[in-house]
PDB file of C-alpha atoms in Angstrom:
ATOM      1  CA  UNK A   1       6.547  11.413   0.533  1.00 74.00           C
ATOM      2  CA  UNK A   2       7.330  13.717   3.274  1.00 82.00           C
ATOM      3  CA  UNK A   3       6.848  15.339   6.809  1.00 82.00           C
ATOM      4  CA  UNK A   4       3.150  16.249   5.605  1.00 85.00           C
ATOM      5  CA  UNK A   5       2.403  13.274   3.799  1.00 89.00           C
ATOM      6  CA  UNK A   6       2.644  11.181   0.440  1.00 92.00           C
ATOM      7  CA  UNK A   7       0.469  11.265  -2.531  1.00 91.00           C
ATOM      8  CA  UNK A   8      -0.507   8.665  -4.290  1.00 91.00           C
ATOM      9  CA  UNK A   9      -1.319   8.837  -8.409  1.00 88.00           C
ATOM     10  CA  UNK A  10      -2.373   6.004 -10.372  1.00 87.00           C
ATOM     11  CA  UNK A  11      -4.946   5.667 -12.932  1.00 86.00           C
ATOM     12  CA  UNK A  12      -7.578   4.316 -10.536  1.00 87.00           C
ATOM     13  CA  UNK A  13      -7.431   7.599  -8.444  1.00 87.00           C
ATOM     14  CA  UNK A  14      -5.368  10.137  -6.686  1.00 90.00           C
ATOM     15  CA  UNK A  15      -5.038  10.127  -2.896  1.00 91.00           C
ATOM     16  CA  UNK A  16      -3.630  12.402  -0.368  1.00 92.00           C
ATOM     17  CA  UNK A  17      -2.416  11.183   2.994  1.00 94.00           C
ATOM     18  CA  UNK A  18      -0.765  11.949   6.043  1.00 93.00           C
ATOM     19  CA  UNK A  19      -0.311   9.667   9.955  1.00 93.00           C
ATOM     20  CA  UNK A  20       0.407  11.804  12.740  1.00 91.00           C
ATOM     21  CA  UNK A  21       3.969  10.914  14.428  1.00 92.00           C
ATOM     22  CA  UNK A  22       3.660  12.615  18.184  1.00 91.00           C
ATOM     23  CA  UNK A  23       7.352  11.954  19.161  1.00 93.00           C
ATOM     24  CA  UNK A  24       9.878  12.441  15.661  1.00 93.00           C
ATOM     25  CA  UNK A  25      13.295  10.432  16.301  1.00 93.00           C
ATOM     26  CA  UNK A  26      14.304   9.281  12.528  1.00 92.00           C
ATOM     27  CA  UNK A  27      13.132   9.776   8.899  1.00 91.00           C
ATOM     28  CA  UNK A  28      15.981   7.618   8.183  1.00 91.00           C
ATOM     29  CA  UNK A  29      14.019   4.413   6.672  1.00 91.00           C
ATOM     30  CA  UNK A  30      10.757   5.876   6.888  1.00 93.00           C
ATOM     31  CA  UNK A  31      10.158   5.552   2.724  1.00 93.00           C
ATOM     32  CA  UNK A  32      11.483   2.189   2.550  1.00 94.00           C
ATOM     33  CA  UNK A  33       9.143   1.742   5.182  1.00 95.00           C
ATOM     34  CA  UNK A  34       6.546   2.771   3.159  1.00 95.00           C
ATOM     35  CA  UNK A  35       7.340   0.939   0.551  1.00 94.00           C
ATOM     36  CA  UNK A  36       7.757  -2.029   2.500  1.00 95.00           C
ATOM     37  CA  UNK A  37       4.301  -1.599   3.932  1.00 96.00           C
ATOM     38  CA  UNK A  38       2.625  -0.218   0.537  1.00 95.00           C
ATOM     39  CA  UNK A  39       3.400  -3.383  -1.499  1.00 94.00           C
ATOM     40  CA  UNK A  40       2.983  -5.730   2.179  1.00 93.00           C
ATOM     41  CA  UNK A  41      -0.433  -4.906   1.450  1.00 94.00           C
ATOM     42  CA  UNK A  42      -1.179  -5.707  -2.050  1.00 92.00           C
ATOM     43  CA  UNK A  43       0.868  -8.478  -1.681  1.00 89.00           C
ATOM     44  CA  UNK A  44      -2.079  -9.894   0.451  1.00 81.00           C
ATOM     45  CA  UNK A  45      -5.001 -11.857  -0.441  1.00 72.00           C
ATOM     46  CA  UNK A  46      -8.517 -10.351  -0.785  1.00 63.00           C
ATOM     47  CA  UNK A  47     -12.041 -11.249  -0.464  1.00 60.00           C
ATOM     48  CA  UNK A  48     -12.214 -11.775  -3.743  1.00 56.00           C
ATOM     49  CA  UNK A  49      -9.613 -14.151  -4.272  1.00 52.00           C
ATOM     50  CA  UNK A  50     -10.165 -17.715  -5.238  1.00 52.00           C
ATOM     51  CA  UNK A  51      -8.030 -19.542  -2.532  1.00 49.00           C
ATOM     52  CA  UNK A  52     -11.110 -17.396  -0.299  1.00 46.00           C
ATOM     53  CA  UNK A  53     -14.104 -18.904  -1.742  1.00 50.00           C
ATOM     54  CA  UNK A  54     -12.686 -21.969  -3.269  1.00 52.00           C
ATOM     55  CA  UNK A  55     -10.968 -24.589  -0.979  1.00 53.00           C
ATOM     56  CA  UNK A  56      -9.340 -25.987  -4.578  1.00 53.00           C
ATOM     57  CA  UNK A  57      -7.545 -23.113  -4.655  1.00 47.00           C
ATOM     58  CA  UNK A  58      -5.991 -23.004  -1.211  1.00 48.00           C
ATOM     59  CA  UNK A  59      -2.319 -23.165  -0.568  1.00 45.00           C
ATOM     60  CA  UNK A  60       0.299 -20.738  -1.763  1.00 45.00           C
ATOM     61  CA  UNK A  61       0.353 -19.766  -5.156  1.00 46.00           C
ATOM     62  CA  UNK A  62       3.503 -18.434  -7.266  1.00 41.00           C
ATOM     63  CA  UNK A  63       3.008 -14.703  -7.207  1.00 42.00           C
ATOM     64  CA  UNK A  64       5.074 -13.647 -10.439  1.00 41.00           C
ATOM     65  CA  UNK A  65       3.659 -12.117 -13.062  1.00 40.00           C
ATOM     66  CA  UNK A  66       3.275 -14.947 -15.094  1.00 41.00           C
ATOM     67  CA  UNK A  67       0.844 -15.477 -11.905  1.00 40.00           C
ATOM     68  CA  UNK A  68      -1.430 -12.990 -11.524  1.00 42.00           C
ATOM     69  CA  UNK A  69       0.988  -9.917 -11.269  1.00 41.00           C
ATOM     70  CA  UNK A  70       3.120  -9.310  -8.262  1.00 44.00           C
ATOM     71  CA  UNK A  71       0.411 -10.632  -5.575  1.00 44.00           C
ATOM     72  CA  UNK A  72      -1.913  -7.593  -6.118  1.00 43.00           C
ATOM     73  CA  UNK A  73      -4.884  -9.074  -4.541  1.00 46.00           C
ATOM     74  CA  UNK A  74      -4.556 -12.718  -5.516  1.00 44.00           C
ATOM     75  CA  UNK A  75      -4.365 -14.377  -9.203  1.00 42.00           C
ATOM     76  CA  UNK A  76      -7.710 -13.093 -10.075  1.00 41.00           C
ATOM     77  CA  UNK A  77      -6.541  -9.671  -9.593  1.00 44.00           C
ATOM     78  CA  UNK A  78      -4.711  -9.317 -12.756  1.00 43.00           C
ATOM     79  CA  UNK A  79      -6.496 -10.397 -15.925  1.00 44.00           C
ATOM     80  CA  UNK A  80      -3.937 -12.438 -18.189  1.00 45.00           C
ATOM     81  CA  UNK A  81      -5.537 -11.028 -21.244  1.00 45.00           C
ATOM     82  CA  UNK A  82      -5.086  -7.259 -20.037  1.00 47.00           C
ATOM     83  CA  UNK A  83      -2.694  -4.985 -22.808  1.00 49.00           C
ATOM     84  CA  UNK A  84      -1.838  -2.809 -19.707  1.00 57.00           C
ATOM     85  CA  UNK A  85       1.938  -3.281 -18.479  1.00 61.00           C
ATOM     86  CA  UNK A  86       1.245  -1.507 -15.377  1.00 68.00           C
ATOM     87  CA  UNK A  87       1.994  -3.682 -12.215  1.00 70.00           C
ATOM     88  CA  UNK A  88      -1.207  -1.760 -10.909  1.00 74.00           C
ATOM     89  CA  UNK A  89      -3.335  -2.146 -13.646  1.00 73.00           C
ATOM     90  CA  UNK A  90      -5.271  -5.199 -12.133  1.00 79.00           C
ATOM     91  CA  UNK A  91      -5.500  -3.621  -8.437  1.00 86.00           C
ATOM     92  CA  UNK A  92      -8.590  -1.204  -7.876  1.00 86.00           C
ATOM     93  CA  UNK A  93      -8.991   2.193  -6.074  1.00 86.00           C
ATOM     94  CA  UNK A  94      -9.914   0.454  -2.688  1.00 89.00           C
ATOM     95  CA  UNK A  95      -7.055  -1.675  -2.945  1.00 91.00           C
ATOM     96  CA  UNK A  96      -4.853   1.630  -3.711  1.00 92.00           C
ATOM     97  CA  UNK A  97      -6.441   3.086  -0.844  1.00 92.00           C
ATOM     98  CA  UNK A  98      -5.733   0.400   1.629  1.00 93.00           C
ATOM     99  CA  UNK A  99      -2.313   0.131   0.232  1.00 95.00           C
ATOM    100  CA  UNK A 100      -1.234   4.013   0.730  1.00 95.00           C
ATOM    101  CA  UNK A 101      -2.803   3.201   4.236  1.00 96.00           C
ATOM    102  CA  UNK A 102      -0.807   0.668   5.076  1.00 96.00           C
ATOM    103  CA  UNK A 103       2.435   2.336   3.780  1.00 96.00           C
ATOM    104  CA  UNK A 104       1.816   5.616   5.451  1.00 96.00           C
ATOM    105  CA  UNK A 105       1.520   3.574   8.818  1.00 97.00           C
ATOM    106  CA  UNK A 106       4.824   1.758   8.514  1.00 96.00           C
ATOM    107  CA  UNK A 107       6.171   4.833   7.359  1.00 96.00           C
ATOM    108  CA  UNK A 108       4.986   6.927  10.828  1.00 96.00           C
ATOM    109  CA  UNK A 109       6.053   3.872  12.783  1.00 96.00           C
ATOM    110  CA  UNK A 110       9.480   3.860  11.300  1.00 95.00           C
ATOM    111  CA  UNK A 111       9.614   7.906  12.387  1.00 95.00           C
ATOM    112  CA  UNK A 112       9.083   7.186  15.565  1.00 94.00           C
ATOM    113  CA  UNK A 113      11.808   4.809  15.898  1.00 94.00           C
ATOM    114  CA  UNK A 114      15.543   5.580  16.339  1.00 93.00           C
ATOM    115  CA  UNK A 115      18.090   4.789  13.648  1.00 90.00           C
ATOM    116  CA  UNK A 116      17.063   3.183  10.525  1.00 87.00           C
ATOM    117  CA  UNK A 117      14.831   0.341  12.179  1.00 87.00           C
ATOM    118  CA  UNK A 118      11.805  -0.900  10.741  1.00 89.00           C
ATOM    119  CA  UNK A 119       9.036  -1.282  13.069  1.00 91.00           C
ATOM    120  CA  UNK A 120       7.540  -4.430  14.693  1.00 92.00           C
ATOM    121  CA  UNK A 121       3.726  -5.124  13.845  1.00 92.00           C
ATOM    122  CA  UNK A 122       3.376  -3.591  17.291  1.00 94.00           C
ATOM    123  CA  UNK A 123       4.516   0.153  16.031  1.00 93.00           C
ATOM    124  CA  UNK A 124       2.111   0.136  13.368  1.00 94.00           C
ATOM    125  CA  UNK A 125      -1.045   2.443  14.257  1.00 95.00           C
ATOM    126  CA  UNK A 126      -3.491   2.464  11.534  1.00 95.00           C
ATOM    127  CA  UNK A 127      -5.776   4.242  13.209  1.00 95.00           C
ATOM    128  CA  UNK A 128      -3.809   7.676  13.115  1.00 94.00           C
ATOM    129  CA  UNK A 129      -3.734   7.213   9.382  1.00 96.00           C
ATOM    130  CA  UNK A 130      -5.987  10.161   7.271  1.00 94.00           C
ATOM    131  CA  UNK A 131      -6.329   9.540   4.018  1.00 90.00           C
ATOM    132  CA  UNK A 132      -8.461  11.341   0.961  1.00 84.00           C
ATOM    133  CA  UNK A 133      -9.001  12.054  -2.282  1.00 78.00           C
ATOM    134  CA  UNK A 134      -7.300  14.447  -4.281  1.00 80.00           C
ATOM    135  CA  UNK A 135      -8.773  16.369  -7.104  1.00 76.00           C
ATOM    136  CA  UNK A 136      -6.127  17.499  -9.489  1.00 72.00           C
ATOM    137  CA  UNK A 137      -7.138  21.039 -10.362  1.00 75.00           C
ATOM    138  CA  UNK A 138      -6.448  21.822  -6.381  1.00 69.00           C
ATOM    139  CA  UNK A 139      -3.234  22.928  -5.769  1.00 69.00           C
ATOM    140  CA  UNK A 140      -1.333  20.802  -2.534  1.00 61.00           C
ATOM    141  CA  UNK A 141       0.188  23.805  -1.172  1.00 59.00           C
ATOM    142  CA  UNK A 142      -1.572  25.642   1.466  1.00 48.00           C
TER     143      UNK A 142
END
């Protein structure tokens, strides 16, 4: 994580991404931001989640990982039977993808504030986001 970017490496993929910040006024914050904003989203429910399809699943559900992991993508994101320890194990490359997203926005939102403030839902721009895959004989350096 840095002025050109962060890079993302898991086993599901590697990922290279940058958002564009036009007006710089603190990096102070900006990786908790992305933190905040990486985990935000795989704390969130997906498509594929029961509580989605199946109205006996609705309401909040304990997200431990005794439940499903950490919230990656609802309890059916994380098998219980799985050997893997990884707390991203269960959560596949879109989900990565959407997750380095997310964080990468918060992150450039948090830039463009002053201080150490985390931004409002209203400083997050998605849309200046660019994010791709990496393939790891390429060297990053340019």
């Amino acid at each position: 994580l840095g002025a050109a970017g962060a890079v993302l490496v898991a086993d599901q993929g590697l990922w290279y991404g940058t958002c564009r910040v036009d007006d710089p006024r603190s990096s102070v914050g900006a990786g908790d931001a992305l933190l905040a904003g990486f985990l935000a989203a795989l704390s969130r429910p997906t498509p594929d989640d029961p509580a989605h399809t199946d109205p006996a699943h609705a309401g909040p559900e304990p997200r431990t990982p005794a439940h499903g992991g950490l919230g990656y993508g609802g309890p059916s994101a994380v098998p219980s039977s799985h050997s893997d320890h990884s707390p991203l194990a269960g959560v596949g490359a879109a989900g990565l993808e959407g997750a380095l997203v997310e964080g990468l926005a918060w992150a450039a939102a948090a830039v463009g504030l002053p201080g150490s403030r985390m931004p409002y839902p209203r400083d997050i721009r998605r849309d200046l986001v660019r994010l791709c895959p990496l393939d790891p004989s390429t060297p990053l350096g340019g």
